[in-house]
C-alpha positions as a Markdown table, in Angstrom:
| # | Residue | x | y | z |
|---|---|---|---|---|
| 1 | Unk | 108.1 | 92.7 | 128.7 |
| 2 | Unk | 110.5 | 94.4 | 126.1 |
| 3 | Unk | 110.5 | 98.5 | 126.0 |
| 4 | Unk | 110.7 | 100.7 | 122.9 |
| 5 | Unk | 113.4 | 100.2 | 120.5 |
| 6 | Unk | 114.7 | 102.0 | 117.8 |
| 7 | Unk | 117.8 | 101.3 | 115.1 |
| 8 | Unk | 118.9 | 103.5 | 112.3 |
| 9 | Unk | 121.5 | 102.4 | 109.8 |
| 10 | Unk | 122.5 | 105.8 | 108.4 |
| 11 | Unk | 120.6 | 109.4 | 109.8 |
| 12 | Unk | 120.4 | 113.1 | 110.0 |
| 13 | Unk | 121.6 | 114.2 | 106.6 |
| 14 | Unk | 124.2 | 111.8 | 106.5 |
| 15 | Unk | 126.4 | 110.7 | 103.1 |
| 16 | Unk | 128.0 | 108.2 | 101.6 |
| 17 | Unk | 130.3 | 108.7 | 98.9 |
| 18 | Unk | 133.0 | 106.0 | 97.4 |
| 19 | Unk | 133.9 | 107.6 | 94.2 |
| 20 | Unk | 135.0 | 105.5 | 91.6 |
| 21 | Unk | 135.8 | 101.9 | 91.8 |
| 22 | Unk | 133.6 | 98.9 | 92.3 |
| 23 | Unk | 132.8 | 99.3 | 95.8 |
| 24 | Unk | 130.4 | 97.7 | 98.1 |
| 25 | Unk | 127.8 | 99.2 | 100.7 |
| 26 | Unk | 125.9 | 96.9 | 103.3 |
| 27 | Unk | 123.6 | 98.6 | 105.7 |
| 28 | Unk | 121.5 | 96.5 | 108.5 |
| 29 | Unk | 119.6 | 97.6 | 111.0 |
| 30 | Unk | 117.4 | 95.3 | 113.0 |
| 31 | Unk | 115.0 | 96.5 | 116.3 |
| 32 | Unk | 113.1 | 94.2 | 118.8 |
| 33 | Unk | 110.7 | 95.3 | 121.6 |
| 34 | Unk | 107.2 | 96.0 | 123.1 |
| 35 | Unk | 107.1 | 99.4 | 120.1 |
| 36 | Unk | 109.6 | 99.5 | 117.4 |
| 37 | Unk | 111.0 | 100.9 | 114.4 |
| 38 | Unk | 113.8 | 100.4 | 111.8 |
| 39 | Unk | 115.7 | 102.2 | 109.2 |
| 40 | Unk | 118.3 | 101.3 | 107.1 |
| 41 | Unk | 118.4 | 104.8 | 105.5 |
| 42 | Unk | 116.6 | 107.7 | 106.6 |
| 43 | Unk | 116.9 | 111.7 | 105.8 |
| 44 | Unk | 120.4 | 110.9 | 103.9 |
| 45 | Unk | 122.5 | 109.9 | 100.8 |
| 46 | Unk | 124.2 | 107.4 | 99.5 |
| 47 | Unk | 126.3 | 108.3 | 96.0 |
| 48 | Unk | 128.6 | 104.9 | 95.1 |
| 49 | Unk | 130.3 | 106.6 | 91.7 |
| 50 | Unk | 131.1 | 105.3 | 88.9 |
| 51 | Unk | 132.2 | 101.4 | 88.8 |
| 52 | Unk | 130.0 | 98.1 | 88.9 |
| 53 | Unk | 128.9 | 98.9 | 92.8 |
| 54 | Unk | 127.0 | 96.7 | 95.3 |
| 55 | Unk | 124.0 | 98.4 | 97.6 |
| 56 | Unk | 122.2 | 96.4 | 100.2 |
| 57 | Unk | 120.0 | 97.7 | 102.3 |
| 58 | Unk | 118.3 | 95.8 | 105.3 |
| 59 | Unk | 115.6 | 96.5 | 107.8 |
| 60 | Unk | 114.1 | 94.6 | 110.2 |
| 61 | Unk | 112.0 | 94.8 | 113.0 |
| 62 | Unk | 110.2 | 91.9 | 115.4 |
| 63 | Unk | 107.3 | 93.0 | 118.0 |
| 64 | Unk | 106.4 | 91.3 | 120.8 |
| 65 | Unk | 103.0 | 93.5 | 122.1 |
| 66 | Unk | 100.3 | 95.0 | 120.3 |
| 67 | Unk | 101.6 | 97.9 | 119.0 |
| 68 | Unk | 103.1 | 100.2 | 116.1 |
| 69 | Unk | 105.8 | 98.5 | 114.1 |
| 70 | Unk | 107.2 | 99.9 | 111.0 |
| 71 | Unk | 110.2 | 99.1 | 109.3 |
| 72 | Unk | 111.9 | 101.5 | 106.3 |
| 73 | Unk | 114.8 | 100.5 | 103.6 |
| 74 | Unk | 114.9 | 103.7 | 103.0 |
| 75 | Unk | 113.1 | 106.9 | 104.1 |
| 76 | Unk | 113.4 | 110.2 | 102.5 |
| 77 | Unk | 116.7 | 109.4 | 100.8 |
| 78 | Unk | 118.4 | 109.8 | 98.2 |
| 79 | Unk | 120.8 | 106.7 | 96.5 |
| 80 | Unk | 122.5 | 107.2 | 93.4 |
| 81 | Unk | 124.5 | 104.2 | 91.8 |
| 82 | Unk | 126.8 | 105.9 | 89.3 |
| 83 | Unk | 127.7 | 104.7 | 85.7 |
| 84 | Unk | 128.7 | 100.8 | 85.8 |
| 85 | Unk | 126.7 | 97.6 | 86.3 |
| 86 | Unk | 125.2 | 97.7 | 89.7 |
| 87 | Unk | 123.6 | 95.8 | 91.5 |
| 88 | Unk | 121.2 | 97.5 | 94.2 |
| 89 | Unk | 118.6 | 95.6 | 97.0 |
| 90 | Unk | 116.4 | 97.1 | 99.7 |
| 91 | Unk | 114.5 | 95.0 | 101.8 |
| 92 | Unk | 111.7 | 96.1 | 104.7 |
| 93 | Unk | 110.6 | 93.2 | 107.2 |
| 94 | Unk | 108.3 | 94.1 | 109.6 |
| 95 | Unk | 106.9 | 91.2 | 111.8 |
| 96 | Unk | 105.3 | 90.3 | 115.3 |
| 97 | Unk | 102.2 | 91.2 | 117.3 |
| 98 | Unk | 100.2 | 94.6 | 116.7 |
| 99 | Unk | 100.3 | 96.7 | 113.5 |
| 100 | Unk | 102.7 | 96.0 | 111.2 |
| 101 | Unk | 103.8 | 97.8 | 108.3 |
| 102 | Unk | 107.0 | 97.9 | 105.5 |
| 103 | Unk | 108.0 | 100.5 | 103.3 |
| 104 | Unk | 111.0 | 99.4 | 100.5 |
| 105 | Unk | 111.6 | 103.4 | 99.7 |
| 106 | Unk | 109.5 | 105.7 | 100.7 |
| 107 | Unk | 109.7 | 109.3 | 99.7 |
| 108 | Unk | 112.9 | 108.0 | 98.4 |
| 109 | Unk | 114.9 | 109.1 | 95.1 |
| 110 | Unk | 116.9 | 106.0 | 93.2 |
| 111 | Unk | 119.3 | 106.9 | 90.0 |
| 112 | Unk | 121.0 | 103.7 | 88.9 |
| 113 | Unk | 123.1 | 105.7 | 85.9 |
| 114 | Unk | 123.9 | 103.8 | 82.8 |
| 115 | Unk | 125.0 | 100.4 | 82.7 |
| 116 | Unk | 123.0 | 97.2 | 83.3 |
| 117 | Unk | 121.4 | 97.7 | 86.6 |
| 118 | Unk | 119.8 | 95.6 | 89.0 |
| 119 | Unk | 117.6 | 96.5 | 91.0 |
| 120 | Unk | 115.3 | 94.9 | 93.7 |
| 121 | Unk | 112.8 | 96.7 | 96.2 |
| 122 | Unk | 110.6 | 94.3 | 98.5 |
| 123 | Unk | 108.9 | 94.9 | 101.9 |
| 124 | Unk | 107.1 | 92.4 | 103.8 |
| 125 | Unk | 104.8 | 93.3 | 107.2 |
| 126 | Unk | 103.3 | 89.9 | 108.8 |
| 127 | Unk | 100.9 | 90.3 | 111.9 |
| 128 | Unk | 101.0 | 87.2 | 113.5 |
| 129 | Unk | 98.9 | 87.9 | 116.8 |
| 130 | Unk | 95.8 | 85.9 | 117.5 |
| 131 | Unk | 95.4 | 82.4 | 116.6 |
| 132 | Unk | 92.6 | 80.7 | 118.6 |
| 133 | Unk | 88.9 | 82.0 | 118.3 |
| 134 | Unk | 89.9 | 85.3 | 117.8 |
| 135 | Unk | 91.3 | 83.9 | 114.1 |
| 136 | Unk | 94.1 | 86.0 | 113.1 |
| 137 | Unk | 92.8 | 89.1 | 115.1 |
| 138 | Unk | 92.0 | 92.7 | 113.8 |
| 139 | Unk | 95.5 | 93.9 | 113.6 |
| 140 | Unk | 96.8 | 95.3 | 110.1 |
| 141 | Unk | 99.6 | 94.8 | 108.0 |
| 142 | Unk | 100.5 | 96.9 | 105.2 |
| 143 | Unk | 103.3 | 96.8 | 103.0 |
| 144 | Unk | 104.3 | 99.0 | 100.3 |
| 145 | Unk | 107.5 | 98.6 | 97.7 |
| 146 | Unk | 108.0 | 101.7 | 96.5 |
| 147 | Unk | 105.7 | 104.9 | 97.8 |
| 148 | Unk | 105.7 | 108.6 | 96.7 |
| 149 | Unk | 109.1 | 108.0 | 95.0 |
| 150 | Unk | 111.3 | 108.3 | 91.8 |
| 151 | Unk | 113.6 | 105.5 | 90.1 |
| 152 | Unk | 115.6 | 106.4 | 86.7 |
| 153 | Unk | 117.2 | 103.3 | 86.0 |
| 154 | Unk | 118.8 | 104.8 | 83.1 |
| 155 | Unk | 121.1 | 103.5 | 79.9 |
| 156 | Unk | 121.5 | 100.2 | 79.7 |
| 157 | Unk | 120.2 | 96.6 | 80.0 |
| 158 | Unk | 118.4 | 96.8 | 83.4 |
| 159 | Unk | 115.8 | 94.5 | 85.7 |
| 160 | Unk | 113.9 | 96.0 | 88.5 |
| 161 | Unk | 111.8 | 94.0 | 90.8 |
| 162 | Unk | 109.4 | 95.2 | 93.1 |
| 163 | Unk | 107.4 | 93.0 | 95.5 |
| 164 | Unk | 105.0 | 94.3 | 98.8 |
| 165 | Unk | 103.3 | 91.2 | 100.8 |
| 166 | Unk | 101.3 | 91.4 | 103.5 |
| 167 | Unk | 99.6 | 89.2 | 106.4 |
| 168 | Unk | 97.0 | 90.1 | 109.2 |
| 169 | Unk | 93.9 | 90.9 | 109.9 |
| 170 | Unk | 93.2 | 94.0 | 108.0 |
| 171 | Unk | 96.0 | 93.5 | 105.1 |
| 172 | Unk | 97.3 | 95.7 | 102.1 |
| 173 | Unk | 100.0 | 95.1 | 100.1 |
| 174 | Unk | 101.2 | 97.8 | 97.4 |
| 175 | Unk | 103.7 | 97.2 | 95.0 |
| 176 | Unk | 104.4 | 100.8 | 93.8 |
| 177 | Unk | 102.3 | 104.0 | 95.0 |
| 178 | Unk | 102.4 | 107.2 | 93.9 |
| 179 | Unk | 105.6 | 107.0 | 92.0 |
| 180 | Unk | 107.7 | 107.0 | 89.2 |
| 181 | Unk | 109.9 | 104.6 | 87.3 |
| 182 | Unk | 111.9 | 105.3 | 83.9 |
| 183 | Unk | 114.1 | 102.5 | 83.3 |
| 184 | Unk | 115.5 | 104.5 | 80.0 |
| 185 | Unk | 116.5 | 102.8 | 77.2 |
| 186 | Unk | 117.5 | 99.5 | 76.4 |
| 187 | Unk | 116.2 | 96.1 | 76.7 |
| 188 | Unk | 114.9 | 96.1 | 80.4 |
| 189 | Unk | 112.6 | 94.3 | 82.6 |
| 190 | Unk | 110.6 | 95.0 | 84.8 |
| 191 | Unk | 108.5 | 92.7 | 87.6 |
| 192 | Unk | 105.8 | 94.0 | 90.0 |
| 193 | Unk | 104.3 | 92.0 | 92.5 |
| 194 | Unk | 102.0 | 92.4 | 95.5 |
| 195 | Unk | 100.3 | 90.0 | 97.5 |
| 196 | Unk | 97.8 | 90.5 | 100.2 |
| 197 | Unk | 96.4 | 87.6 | 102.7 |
| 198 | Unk | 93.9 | 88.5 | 105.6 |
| 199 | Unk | 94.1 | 85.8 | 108.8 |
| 200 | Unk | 91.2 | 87.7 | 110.7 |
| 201 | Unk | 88.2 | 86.0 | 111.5 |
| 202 | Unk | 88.6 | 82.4 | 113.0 |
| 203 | Unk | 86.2 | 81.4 | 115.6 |
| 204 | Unk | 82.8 | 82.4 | 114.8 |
| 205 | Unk | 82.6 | 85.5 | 112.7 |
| 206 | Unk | 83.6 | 86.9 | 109.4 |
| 207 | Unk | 86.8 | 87.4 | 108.2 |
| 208 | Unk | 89.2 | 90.3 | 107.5 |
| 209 | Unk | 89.6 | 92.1 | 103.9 |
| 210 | Unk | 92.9 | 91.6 | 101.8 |
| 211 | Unk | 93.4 | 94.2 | 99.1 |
| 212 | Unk | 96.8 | 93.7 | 96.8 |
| 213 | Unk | 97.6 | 96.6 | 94.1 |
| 214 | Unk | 100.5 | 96.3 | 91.8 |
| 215 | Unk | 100.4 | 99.8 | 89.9 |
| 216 | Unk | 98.2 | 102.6 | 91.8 |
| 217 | Unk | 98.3 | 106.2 | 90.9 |
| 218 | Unk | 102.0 | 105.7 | 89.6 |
| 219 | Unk | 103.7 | 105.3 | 86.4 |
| 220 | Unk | 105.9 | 103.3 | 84.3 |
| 221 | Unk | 108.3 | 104.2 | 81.3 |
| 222 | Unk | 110.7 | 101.5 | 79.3 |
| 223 | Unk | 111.7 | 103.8 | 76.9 |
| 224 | Unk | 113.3 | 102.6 | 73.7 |
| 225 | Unk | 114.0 | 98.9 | 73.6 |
| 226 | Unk | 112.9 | 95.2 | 73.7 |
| 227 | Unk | 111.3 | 95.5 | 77.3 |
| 228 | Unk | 109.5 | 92.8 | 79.3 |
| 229 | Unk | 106.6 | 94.1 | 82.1 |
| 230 | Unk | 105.1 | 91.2 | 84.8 |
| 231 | Unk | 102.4 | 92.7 | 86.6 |
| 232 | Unk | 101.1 | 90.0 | 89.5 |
| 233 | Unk | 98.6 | 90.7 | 92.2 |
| 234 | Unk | 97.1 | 88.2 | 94.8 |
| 235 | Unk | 94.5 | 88.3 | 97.7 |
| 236 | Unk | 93.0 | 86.4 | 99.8 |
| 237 | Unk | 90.9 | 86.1 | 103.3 |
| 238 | Unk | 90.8 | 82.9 | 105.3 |
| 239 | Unk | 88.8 | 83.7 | 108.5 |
| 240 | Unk | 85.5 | 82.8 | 109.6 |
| 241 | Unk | 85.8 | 79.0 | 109.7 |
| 242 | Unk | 83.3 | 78.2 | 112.1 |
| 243 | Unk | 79.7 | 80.3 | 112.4 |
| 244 | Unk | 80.3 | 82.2 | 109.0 |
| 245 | Unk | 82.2 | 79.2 | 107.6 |
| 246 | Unk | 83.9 | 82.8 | 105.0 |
| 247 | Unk | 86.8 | 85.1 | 104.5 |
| 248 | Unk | 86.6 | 88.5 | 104.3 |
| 249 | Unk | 86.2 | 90.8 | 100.7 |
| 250 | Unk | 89.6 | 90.1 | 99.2 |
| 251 | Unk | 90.6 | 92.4 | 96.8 |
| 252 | Unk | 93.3 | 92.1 | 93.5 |
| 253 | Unk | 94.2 | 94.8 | 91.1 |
| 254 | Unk | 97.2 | 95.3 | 88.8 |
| 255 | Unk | 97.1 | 99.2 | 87.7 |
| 256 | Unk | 94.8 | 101.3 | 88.9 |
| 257 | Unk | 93.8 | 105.3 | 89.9 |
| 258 | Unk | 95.1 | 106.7 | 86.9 |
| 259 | Unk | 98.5 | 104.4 | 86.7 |
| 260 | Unk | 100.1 | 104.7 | 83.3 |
| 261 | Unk | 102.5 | 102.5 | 81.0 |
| 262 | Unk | 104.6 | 103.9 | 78.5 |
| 263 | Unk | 106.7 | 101.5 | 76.7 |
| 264 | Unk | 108.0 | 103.4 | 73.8 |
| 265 | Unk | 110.0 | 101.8 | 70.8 |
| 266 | Unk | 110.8 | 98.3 | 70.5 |
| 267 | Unk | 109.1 | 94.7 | 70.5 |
| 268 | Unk | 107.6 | 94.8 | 74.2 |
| 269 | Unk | 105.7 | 92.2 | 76.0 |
């Protein structure tokens, strides 16, 4: 059987800085074992100056007991893109046996600058164990996009997606949590999805709850501009085939706890 593993792409009050020019930053970190963790970022900076830049940030982890497994894009960081047209992703993959759980940025700051940005944040946790008549067991899997964090997408033309799915017997997907997003003005779009799916409950009792929240406790500001907002939630519980022949409560909202939308001047949809 595997041991602990951890894998950290950039730590311990660590920076990046390119400067000016249109540069490219790819960080990947990847962890396999009985108890694991990844981080593509975590406690540092990354400041790519003013060009059209490139940002990808990967994290990955795969568990092969029942235990803890988180994985982090990035983790009380900062990343700041500069003035140009750039072009920043962050993904958080979390899968295996055990608790799983994804964070895309976590107490996490993002300043794209102006220019037309792109931005994507997604983070998927999957808890695959149990499969026979113990359905898809009681193990949870939660997965947040953005959590108690800030994004300023700033001046310009700019498209932000942010995506959180999740899989396993207890699962919760979050889109964006107790944050903040300002995408400044100009004709920007923005896309929030979450989606929850419980696999507890397979032999002969009830299944698992799925809960999937797209806004909660955050808030959202276009400013000035034709701006486009997609808010899409989805859950769902499959267990209990058998004795209870039912899934679980399965829960979907798109903004809730005292979420707000601003969208300011313009023709928005």
């Amino acid at each position: 059987r595997g041991g602990n593993a951890d894998s950290v792409g950039i730590d311990n009050n660590s920076s990046i800085k390119t400067g000016a020019g249109n540069d490219s930053v790819y960080v990947n970190s990847f962890a396999s074992g009985a108890n694991t963790n990844a981080w593509a970022i975590r406690d540092s900076s990354i400041d790519v100056g003013k060009g059209d830049d490139y940002v990808s940030l990967n994290a990955t982890t795969f568990q092969t007991q029942r235990r803890y497994d988180p994985a982090y894009g990035s983790e009380n960081s900062s990343i700041d893109l500069g003035s140009g047209n750039d072009r920043l992703f962050i993904n958080a993959n979390a899968s295996g046996q055990g608790e799983m759980r994804a964070f895309g940025a976590l107490d996490s700051t993002i300043d794209a600058g102006s220019g037309d940005d792109v931005v994507s944040i997604n983070a998927s946790a999957n808890s695959n164990n149990g499969w026979w008549w113990w359905g898809g067991g009681t193990d949870p899997a939660t997965a947040k996009g953005l959590a108690n964090s800030d994004v300023d997408l700033g001046k310009g033309n700019d498209r932000l997606w942010v995506s959180a799915s999740s899989s396993g017997g207890n699962s919760q997907a979050t889109a964006v949590e107790n944050s903040d997003i300002d995408t400044g003005s100009g004709n920007d779009s923005v896309s929030i999805n979450a989606n929850a799916r419980s696999n507890g409950g397979g032999w002969w009792w009830r299944g698992n709850p799925a809960t999937a929240k797209g806004l909660d406790n955050s808030n959202l500001d276009t400013g000035a501009g034709d701006d486009t907002i997609s808010i899409n939630t989805n859950a769902s519980s499959n267990g209990g085939w058998w004795w209870w022949n039912r899934g679980g409560n399965a829960d979907s909202v798109g903004i809730d706890n005292n979420s707000s939308i601003k969208t300011g001047a313009g023709n928005d949809s």
